[in-house]
Coordinates of C-alpha atoms in Angstrom, one line a residue:
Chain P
X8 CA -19.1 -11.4 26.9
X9 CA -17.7 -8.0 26.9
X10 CA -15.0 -8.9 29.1
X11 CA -14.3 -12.2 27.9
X12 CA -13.6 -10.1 24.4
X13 CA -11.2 -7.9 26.2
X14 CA -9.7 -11.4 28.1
X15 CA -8.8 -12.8 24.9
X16 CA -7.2 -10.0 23.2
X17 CA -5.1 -9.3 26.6
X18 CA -4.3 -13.3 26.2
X19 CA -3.5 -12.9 22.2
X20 CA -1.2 -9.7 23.3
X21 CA 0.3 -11.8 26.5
X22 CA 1.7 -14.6 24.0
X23 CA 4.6 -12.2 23.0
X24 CA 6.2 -12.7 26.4
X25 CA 5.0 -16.5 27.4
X26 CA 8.3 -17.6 26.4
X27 CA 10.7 -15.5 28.0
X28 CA 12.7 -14.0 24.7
X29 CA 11.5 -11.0 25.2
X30 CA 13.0 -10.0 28.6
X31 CA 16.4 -12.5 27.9
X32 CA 16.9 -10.2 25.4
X33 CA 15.9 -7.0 26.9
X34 CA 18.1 -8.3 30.3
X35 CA 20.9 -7.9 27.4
X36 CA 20.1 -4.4 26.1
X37 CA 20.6 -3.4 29.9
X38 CA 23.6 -5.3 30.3
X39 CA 24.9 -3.2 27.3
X40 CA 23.5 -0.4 28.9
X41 CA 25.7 -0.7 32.1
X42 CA 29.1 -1.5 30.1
X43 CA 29.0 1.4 28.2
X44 CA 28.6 3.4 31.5
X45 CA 31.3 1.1 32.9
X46 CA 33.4 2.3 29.8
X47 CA 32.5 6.3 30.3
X48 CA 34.1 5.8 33.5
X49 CA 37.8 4.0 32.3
X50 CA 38.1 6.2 29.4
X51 CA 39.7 10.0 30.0
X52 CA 37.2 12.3 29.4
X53 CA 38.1 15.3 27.2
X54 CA 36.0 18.4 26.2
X55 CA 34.8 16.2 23.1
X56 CA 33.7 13.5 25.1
X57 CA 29.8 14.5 26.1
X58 CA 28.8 15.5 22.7
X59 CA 30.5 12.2 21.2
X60 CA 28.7 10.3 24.0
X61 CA 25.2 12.2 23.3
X62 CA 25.8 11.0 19.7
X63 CA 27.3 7.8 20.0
X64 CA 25.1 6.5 22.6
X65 CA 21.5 6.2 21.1
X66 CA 22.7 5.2 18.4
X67 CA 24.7 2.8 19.4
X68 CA 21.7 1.5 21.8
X69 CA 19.5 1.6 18.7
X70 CA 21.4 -0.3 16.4
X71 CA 21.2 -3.1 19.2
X72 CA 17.6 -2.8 19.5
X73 CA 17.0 -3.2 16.0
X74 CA 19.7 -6.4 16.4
X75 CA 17.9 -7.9 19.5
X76 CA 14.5 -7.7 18.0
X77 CA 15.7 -9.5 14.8
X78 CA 16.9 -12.1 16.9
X79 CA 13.8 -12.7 19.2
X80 CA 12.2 -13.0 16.0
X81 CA 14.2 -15.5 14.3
X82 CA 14.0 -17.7 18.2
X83 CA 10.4 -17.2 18.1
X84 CA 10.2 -18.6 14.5
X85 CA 12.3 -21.8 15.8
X86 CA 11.6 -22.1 19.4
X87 CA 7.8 -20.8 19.6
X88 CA 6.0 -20.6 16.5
X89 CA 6.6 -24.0 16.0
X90 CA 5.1 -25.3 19.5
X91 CA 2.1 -23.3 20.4
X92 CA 1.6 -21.4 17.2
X93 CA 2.2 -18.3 15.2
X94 CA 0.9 -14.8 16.0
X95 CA 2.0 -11.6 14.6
X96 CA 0.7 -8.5 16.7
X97 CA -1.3 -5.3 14.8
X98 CA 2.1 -3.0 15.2
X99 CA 2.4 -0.9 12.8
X100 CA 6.1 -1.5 11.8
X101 CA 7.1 2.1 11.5
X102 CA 5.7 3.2 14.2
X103 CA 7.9 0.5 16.0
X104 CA 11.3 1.7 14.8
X105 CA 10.2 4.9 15.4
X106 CA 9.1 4.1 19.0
X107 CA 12.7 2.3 19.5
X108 CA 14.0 5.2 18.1
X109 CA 12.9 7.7 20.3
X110 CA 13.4 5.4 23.3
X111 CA 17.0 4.6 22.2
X112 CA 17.8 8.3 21.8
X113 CA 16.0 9.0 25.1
X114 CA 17.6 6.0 27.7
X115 CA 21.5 7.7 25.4
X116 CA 20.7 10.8 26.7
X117 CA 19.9 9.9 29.9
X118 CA 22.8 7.9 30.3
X119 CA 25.1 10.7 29.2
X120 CA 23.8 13.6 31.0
X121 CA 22.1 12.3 34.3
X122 CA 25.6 10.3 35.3
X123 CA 27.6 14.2 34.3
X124 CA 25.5 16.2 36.0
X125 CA 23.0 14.5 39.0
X126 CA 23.0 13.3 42.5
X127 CA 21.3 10.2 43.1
X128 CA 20.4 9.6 39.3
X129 CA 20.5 6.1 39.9
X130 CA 17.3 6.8 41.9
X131 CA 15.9 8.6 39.2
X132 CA 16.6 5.9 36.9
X133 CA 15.6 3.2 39.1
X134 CA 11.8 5.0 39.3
X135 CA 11.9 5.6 35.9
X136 CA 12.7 1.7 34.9
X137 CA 10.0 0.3 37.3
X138 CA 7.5 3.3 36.0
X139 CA 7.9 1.2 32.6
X140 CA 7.9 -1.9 33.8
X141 CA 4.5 -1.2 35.8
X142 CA 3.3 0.3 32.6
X143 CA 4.0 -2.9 30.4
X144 CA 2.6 -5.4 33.3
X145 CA -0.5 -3.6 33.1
X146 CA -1.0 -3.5 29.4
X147 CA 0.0 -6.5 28.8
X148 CA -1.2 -8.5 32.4
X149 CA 2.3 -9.7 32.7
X150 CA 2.8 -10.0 36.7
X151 CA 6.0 -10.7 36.4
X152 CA 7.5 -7.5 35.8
X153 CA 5.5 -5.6 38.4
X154 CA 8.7 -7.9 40.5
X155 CA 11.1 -6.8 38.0
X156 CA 9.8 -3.0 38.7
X157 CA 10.0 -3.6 42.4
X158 CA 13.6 -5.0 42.2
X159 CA 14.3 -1.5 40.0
X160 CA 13.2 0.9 42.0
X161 CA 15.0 -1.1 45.3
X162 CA 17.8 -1.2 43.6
X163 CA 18.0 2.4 42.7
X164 CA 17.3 3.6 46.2
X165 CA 19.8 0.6 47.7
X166 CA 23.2 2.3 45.6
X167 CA 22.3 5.7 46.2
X168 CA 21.1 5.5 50.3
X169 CA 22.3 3.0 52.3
X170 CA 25.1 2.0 49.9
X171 CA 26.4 5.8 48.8
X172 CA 28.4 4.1 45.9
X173 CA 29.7 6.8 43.1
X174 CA 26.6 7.8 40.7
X175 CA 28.6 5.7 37.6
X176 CA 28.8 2.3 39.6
X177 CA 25.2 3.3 40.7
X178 CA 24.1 3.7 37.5
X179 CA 26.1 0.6 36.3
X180 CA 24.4 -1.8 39.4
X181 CA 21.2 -0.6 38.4
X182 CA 21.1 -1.7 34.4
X183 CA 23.3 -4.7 35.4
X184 CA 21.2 -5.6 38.3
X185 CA 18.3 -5.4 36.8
X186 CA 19.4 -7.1 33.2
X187 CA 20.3 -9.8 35.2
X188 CA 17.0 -9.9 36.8
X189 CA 15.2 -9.7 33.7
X190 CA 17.7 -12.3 32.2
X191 CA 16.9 -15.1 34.9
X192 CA 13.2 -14.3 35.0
X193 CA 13.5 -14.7 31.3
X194 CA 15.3 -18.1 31.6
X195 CA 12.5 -19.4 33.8
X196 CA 10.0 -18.4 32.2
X197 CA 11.4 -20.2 29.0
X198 CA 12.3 -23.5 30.8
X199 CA 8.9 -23.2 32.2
X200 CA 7.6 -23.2 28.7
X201 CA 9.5 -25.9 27.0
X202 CA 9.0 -27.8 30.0
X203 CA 5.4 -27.4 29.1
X204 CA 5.3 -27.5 25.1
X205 CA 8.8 -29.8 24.4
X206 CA 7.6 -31.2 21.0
X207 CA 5.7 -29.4 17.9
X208 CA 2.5 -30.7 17.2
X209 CA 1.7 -32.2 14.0
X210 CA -0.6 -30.3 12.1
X211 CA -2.2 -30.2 9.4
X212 CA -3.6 -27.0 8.0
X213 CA -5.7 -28.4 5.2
Chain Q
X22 CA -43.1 4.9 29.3
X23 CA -40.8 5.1 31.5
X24 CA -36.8 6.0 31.2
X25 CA -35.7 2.6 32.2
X26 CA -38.4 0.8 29.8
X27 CA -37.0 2.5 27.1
X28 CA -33.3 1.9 28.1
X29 CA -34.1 -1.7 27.9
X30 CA -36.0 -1.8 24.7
X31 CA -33.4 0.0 23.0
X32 CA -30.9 -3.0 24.4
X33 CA -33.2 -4.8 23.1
X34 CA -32.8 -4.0 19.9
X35 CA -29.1 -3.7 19.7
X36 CA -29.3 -7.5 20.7
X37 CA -31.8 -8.0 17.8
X38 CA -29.6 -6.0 15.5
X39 CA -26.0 -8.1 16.4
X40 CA -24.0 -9.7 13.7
X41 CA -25.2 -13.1 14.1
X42 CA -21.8 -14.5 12.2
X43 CA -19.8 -13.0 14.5
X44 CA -22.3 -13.5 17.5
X45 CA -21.4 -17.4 17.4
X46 CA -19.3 -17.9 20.6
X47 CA -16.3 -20.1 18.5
X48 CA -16.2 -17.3 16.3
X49 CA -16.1 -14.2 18.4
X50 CA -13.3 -15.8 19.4
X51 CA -11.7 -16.1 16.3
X52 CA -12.7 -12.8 15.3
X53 CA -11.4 -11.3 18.9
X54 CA -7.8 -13.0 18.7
X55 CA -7.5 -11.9 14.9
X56 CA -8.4 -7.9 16.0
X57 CA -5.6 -8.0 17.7
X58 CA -3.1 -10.2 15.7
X59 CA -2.2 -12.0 12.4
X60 CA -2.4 -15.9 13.6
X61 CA -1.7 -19.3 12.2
X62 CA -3.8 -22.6 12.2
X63 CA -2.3 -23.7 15.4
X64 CA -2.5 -20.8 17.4
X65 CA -6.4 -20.7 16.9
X66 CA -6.5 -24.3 17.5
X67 CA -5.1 -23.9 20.9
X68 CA -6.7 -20.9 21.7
X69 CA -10.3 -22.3 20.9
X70 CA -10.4 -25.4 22.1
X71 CA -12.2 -26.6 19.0
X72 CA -11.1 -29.6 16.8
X73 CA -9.5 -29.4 13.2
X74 CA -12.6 -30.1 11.5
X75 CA -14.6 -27.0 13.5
X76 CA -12.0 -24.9 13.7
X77 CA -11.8 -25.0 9.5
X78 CA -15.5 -24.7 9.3
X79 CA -15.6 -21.7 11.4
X80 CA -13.1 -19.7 9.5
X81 CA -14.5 -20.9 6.1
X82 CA -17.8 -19.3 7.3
X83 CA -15.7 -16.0 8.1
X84 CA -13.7 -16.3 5.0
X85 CA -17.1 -16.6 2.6
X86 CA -18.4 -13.3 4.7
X87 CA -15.3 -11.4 3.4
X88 CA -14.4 -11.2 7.3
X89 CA -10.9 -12.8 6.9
X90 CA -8.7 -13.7 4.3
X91 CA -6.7 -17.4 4.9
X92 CA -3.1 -17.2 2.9
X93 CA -0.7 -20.1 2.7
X94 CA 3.2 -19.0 3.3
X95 CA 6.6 -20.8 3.6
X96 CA 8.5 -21.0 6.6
X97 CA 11.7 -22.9 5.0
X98 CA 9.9 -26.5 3.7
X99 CA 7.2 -25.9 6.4
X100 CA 3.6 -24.5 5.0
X101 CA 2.1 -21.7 7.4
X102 CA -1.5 -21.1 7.3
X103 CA -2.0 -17.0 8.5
X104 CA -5.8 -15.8 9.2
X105 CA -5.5 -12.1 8.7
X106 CA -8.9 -9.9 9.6
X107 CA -9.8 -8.0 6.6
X108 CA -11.0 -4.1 6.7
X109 CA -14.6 -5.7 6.9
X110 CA -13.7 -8.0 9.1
X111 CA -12.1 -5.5 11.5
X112 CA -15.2 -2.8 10.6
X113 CA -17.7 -5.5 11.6
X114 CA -16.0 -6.5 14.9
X115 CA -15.7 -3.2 16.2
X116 CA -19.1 -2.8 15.2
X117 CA -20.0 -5.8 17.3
X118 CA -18.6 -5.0 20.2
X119 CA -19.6 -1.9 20.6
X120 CA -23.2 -3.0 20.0
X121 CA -22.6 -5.5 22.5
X122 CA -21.8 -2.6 25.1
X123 CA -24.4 -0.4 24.4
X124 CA -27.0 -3.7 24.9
X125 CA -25.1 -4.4 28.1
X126 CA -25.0 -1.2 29.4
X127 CA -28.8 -0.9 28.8
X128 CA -30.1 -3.7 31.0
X129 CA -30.8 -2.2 34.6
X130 CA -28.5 -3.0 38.0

């Protein structure tokens, strides 16, 4: 009985991601991860530029976390919640923000020094990437992204080995490669479910 | 007496002593999904199993024990009924389980 408790509270904390929201919106966060690496790289860098770039990227990266997790909310509260019910997870909401915060400023950071002063940081990043992925399939018993971690970490080790492109590009195939990973995993996951649940139920609650 | 008698009495009596409102198999399910989240009507519904008439039994029975509270929101013109685990409720399930371990972990290989 013990581990049928623990089943179902893995299976309440699962529903989060049945959908596919969730990583079609993360996909994005990396996608904007990679452009503004992409833009680094066109603009002329000045003395200025890494202290701008510390500054302006977790924030910047922030700001569209806060923005992409309004959003999944708002498409849960059309698409889901309406289908297969409501559930709000025990987060404390400050502790959220505060989490995206320090992940925001951390993934900036990252971004601005590893692709100034690193060889083979796409490695790094690649390891680092699947090392969450792993970490979130396990909490949550969502298989799914131990692929996602996999395709990571090969593709980390594929731009910086065999391929030997320049560390921005690497960095730049990395997020974009795996955004786009997470973005069709996220659309099949999604067609998957609304092949599965295409019509609300009526209910009544009284 | 030996080590292991005693092991298994004291299970025993951790079985004896379990919240028998949260005990009921329909409810520890309930009770498990709403440790972990703030739910609607539906959600439970699926989850359970258990028709519209149980299901609202159930959580009446939980909701006269103080265990959760039941609140009626709007969602646009839609109503949404939200089961939210109260401070008892969430003291008496993690009172539960861990019973339920310690009875468990009594009982010999």
């Amino acid at each position: 009985m013990g581990n049928q408790i623990d089943q179902i509270v893995q299976t309440t904390r699962r529903y989060w991601f049945d959908d596919g929201f969730v990583e079609i919106s993360w996909g994005a966060l990396l996608g904007v991860g990679a452009s503004l690496v992409a833009a680094q790289e066109l603009v002329p860098h000045s003395s200025l530029w890494l202290p701008i770039t510390l500054v302006a990227f977790p924030l910047l990266i922030f700001a569209v976390s806060i923005a992409i997790r309004a959003f999944v909310i708002a498409l849960k509260e059309q698409v889901t919640f309406p289908r297969t019910g409501y559930v709000s997870l025990h987060n404390n909401a400050g502790r959220s923000i505060l989490l995206m915060l320090v992940v925001s400023v951390t993934i900036g950071i990252m971004i601005a020094i590893l692709t100034q002063l690193l060889n083979h940081e796409a490695i790094i990043a690649g390891l680092a990437l699947a090392a969450a992925f792993t970490s979130l399939g396990f909490r949550f018993g969502v298989q799914r992204f131990y692929a996602l971690g996999i395709l990571a970490m090969l593709l980390g080790i594929t731009v910086s080995l065999p391929l030997n492109v320049s560390e921005s590009l690497g960095i730049v195939v990395l997020l974009g490669g795996t955004g786009v990973g997470m973005l069709v995993s996220g659309l099949l996951v999604l067609r998957r479910y609304l092949n599965q649940h295409p019509h609300s139920p009526e209910i009544s609650h009284d | 007496m030996t080590e292991q008698t005693s092991s298994i009495e004291e299970g025993l009596r951790e079985i004896v002593e379990l919240d028998r409102l949260i005990h009921e198999p329909a409810r520890m399910i309930i009770m498990a999904i709403l440790y972990v989240a703030d739910t609607d009507f539906l959600f439970l519904l699926r989850e359970t199993g258990l028709t519209k008439g149980n299901l609202s039994s159930h959580l009446t029975k939980l909701e006269q024990a103080e265990y959760i509270v039941i609140e009626k929101t709007f969602v646009g013109k839609m109503t949404r009924t939200v089961c939210r685990l109260t401070d008892a409720g969430q003291h008496a399930f993690r009172s539960y389980r861990e019973r339920l371990r310690r009875a468990v972990d009594s009982l010999p290989e």
